[in-house]
PDB file of C-alpha atoms in Angstrom:
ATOM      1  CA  UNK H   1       2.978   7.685  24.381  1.00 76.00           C
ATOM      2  CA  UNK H   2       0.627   9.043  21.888  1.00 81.00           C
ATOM      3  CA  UNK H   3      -1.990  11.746  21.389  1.00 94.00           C
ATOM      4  CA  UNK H   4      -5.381  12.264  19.528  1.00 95.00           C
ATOM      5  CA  UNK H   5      -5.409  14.961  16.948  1.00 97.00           C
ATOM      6  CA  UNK H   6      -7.124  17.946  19.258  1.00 97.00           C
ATOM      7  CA  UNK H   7      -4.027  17.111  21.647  1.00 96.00           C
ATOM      8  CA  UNK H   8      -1.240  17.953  19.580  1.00 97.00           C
ATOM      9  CA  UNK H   9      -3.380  20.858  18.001  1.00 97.00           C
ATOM     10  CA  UNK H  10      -4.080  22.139  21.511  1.00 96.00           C
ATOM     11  CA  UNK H  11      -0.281  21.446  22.038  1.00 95.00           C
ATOM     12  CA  UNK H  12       0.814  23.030  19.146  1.00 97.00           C
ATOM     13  CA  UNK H  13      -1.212  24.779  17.121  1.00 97.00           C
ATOM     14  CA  UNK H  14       0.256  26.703  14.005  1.00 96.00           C
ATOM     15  CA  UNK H  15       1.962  23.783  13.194  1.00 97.00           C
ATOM     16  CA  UNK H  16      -1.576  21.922  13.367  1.00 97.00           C
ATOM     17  CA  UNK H  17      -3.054  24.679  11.118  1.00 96.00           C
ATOM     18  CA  UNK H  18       0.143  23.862   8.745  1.00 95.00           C
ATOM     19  CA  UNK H  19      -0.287  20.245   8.738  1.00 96.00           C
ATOM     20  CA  UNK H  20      -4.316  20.445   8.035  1.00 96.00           C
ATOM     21  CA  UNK H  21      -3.915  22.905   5.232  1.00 94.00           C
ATOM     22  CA  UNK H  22      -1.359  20.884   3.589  1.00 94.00           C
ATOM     23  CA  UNK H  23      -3.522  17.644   3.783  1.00 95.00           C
ATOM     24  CA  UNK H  24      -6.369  20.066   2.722  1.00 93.00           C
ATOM     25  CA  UNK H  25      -4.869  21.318  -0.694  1.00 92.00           C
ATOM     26  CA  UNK H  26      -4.591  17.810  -2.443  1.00 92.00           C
ATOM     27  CA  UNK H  27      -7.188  14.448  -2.013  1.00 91.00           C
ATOM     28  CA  UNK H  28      -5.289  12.240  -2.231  1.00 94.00           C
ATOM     29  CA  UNK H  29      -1.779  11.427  -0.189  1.00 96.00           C
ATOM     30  CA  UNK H  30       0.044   8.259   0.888  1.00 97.00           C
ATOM     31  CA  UNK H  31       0.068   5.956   3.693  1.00 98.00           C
ATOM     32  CA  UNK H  32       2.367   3.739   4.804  1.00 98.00           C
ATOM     33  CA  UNK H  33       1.839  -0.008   6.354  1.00 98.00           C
ATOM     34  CA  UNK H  34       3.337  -2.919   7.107  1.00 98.00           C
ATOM     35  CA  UNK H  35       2.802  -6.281   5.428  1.00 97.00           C
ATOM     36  CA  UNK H  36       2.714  -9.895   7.140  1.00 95.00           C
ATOM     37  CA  UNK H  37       6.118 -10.197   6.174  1.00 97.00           C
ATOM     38  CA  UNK H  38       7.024  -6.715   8.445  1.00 96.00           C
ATOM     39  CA  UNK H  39       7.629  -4.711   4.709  1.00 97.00           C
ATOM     40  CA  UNK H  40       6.331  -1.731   3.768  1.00 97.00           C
ATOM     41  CA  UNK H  41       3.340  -1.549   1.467  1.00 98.00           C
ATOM     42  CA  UNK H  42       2.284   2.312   0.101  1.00 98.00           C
ATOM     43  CA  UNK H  43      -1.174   3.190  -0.975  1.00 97.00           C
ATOM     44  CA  UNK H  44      -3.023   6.290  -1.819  1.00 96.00           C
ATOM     45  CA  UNK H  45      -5.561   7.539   0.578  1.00 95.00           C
ATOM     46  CA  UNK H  46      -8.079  10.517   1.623  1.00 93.00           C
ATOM     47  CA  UNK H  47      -8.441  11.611   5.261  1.00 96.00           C
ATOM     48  CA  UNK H  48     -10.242  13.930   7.285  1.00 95.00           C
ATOM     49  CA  UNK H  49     -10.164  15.943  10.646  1.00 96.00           C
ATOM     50  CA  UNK H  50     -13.111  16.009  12.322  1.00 94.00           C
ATOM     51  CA  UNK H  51     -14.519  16.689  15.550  1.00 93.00           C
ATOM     52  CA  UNK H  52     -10.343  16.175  17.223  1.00 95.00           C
ATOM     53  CA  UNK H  53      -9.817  13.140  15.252  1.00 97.00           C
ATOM     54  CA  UNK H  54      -7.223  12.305  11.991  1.00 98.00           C
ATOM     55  CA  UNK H  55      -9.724  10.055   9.841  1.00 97.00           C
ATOM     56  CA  UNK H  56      -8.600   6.893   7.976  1.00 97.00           C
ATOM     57  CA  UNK H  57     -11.470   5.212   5.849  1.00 95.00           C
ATOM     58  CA  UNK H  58     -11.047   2.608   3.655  1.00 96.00           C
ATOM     59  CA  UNK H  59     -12.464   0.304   1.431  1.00 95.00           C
ATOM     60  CA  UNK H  60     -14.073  -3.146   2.886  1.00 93.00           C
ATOM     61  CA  UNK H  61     -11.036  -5.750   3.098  1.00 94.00           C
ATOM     62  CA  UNK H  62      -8.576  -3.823   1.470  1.00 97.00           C
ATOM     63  CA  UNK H  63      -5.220  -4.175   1.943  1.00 97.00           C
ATOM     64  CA  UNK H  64      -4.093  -1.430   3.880  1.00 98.00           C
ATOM     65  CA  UNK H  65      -6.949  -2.100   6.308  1.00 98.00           C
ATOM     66  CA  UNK H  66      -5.750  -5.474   6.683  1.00 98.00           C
ATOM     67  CA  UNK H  67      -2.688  -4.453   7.384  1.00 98.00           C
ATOM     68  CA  UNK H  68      -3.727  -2.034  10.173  1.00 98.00           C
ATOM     69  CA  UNK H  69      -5.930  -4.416  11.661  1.00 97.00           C
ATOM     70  CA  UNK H  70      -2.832  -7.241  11.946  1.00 97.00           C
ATOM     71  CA  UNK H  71      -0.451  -3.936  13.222  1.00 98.00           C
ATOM     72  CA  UNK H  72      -1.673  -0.377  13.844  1.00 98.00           C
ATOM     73  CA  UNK H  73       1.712   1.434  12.734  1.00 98.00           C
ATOM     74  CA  UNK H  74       1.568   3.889  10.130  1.00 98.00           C
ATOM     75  CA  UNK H  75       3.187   6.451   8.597  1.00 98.00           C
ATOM     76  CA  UNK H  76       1.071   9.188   6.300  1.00 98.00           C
ATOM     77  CA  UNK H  77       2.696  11.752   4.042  1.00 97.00           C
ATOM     78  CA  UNK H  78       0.905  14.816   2.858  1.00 95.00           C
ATOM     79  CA  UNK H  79       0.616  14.751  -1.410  1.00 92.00           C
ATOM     80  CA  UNK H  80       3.638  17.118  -2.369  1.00 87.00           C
ATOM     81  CA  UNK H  81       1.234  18.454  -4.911  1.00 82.00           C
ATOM     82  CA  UNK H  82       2.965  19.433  -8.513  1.00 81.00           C
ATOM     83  CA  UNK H  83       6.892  20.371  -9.086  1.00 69.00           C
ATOM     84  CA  UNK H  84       8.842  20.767  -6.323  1.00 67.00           C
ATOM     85  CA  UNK H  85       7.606  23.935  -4.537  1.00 66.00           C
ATOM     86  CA  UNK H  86       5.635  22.180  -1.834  1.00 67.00           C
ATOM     87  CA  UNK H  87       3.880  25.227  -0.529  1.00 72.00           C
ATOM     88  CA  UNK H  88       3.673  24.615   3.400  1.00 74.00           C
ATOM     89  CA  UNK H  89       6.305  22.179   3.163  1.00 86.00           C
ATOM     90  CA  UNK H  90       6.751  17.909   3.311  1.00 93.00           C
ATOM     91  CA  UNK H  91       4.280  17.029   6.193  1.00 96.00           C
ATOM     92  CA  UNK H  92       4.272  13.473   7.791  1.00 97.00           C
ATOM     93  CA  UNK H  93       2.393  11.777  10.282  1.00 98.00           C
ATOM     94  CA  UNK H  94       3.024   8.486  12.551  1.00 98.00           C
ATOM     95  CA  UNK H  95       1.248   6.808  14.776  1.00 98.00           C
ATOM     96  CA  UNK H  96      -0.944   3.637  15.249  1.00 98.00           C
ATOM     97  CA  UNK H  97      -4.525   3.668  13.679  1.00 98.00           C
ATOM     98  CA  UNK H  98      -7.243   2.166  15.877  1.00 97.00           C
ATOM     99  CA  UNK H  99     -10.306   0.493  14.097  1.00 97.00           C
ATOM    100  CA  UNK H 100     -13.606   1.934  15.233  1.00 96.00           C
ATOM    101  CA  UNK H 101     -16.673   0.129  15.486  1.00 92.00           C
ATOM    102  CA  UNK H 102     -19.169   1.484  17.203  1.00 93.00           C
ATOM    103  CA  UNK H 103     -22.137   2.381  15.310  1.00 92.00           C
ATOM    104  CA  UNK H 104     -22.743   5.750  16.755  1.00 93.00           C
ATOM    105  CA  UNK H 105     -19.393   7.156  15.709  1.00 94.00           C
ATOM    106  CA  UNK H 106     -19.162   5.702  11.962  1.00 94.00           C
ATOM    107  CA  UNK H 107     -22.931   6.985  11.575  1.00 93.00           C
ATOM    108  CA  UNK H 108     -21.652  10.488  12.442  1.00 93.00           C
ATOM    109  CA  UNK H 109     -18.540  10.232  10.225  1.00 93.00           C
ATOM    110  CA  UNK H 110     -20.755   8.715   7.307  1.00 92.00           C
ATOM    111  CA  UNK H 111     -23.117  11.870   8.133  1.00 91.00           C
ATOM    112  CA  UNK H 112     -20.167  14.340   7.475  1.00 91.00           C
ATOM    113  CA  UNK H 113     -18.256  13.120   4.915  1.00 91.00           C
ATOM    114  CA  UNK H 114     -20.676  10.814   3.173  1.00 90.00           C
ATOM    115  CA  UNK H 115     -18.314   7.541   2.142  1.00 91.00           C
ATOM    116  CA  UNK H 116     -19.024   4.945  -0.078  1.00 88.00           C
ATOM    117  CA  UNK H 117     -20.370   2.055   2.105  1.00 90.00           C
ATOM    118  CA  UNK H 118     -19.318  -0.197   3.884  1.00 93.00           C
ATOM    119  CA  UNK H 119     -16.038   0.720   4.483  1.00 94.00           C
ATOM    120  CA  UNK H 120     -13.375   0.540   7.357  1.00 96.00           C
ATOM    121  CA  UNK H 121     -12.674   3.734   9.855  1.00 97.00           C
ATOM    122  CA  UNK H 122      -9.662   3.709  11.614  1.00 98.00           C
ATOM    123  CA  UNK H 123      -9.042   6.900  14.651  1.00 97.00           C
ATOM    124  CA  UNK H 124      -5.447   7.600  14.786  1.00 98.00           C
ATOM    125  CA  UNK H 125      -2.906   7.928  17.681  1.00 97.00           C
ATOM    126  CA  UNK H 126      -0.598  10.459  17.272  1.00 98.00           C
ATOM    127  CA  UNK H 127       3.501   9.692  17.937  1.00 98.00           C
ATOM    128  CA  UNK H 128       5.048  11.659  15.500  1.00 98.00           C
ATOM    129  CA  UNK H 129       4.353  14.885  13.026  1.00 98.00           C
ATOM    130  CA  UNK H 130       6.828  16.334  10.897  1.00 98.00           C
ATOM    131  CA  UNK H 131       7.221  19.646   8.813  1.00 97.00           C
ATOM    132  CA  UNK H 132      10.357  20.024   6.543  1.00 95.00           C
ATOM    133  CA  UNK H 133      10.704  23.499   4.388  1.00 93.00           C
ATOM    134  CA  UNK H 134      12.494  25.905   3.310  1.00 91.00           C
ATOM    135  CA  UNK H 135      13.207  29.152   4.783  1.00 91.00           C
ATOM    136  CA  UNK H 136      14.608  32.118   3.008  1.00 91.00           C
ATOM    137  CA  UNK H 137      16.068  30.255  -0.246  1.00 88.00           C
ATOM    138  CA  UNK H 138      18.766  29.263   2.429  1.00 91.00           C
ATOM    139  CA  UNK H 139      18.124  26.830   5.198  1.00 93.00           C
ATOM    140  CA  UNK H 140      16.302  23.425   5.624  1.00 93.00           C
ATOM    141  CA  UNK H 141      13.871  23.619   8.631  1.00 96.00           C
ATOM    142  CA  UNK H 142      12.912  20.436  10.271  1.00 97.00           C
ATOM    143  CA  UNK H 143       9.908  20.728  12.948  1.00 97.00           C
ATOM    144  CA  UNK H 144       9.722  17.614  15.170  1.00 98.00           C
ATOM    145  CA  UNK H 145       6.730  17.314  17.357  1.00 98.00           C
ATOM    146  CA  UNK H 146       6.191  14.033  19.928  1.00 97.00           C
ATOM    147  CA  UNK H 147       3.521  13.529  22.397  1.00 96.00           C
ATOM    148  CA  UNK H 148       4.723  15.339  26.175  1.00 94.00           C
ATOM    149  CA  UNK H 149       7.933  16.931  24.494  1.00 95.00           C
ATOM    150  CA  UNK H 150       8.179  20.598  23.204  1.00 95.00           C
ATOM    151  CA  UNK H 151       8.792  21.277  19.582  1.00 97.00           C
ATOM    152  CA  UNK H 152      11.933  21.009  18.327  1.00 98.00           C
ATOM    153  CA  UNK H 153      13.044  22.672  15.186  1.00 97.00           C
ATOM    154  CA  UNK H 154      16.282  22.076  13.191  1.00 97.00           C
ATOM    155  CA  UNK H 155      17.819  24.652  11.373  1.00 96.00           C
ATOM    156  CA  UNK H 156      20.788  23.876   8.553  1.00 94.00           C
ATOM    157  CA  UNK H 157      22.084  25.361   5.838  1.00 89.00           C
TER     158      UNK H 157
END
């Protein structure tokens, strides 16, 4: 099962608001694929949350886009910014990333964000978003969301 962005932020949304502002305090942050050969390949990347959607562009033919286009799972972690404070917390996303297309919908992204062109857009589908921090000095709190289950946080010391 998996959900759009305004789904889980309809769902749950203060950890939403967490998650964006995290992704919002740094440009850059890293996304996970898979290679032909089913390994992992990392690469920097911006994204963007617009009109309900988590954004994916990417450069024409680039390797990550290739990737997504042979397999749509991914995995995207928030930039932990500098030293090891990581105001908001360690934020990850899953999901699979959909390639979009139609004309209509990459003129309107084009018209908000302004990319260089061409350039891939991928829509994701949500199936996982996690928040790990620390609360009070003392514990490690782990906030699991999935699509049609309630959050579940982890406390431990």
């Amino acid at each position: 099962m998996t959900e759009n962005w305004a789904a889980f932020a309809t769902a749950e949304p203060d950890l939403a608001g967490t998650v964006e502002k995290r992704f919002g305090a740094y440009t850059h942050h890293i996304l996970a694929t898979l290679r032909k050969d089913g390994s992992p390949r990392t690469s920097g990347l911006e994204v963007r949350f617009l009109n309900g959607e988590l954004w994916l562009g990417m450069m024409p033919n680039s390797l990550k886009a290739l990737d997504l286009r042979r397999d749509p799972r991914f995995a995207l972690q928030a930039n932990p910014g500098e030293g090891t404070g990581m105001g908001g917390g360690d934020v990850r996303i899953s999901g699979r990333a959909i390639e979009v297309d139609d004309v209509e919908t990459k003129a309107g992204y084009v018209e908000e964000v302004e990319p260089p062109e061409p350039f891939h857009l991928f829509r994701t589908e949500l199936t996982e978003v996690v928040r790990t921090y620390v609360e009070d000095d003392k514990y490690l709190v782990v906030q699991i969301w999935t699509p049609g289950e309630p959050l579940r946080t982890i406390k431990r010391t």
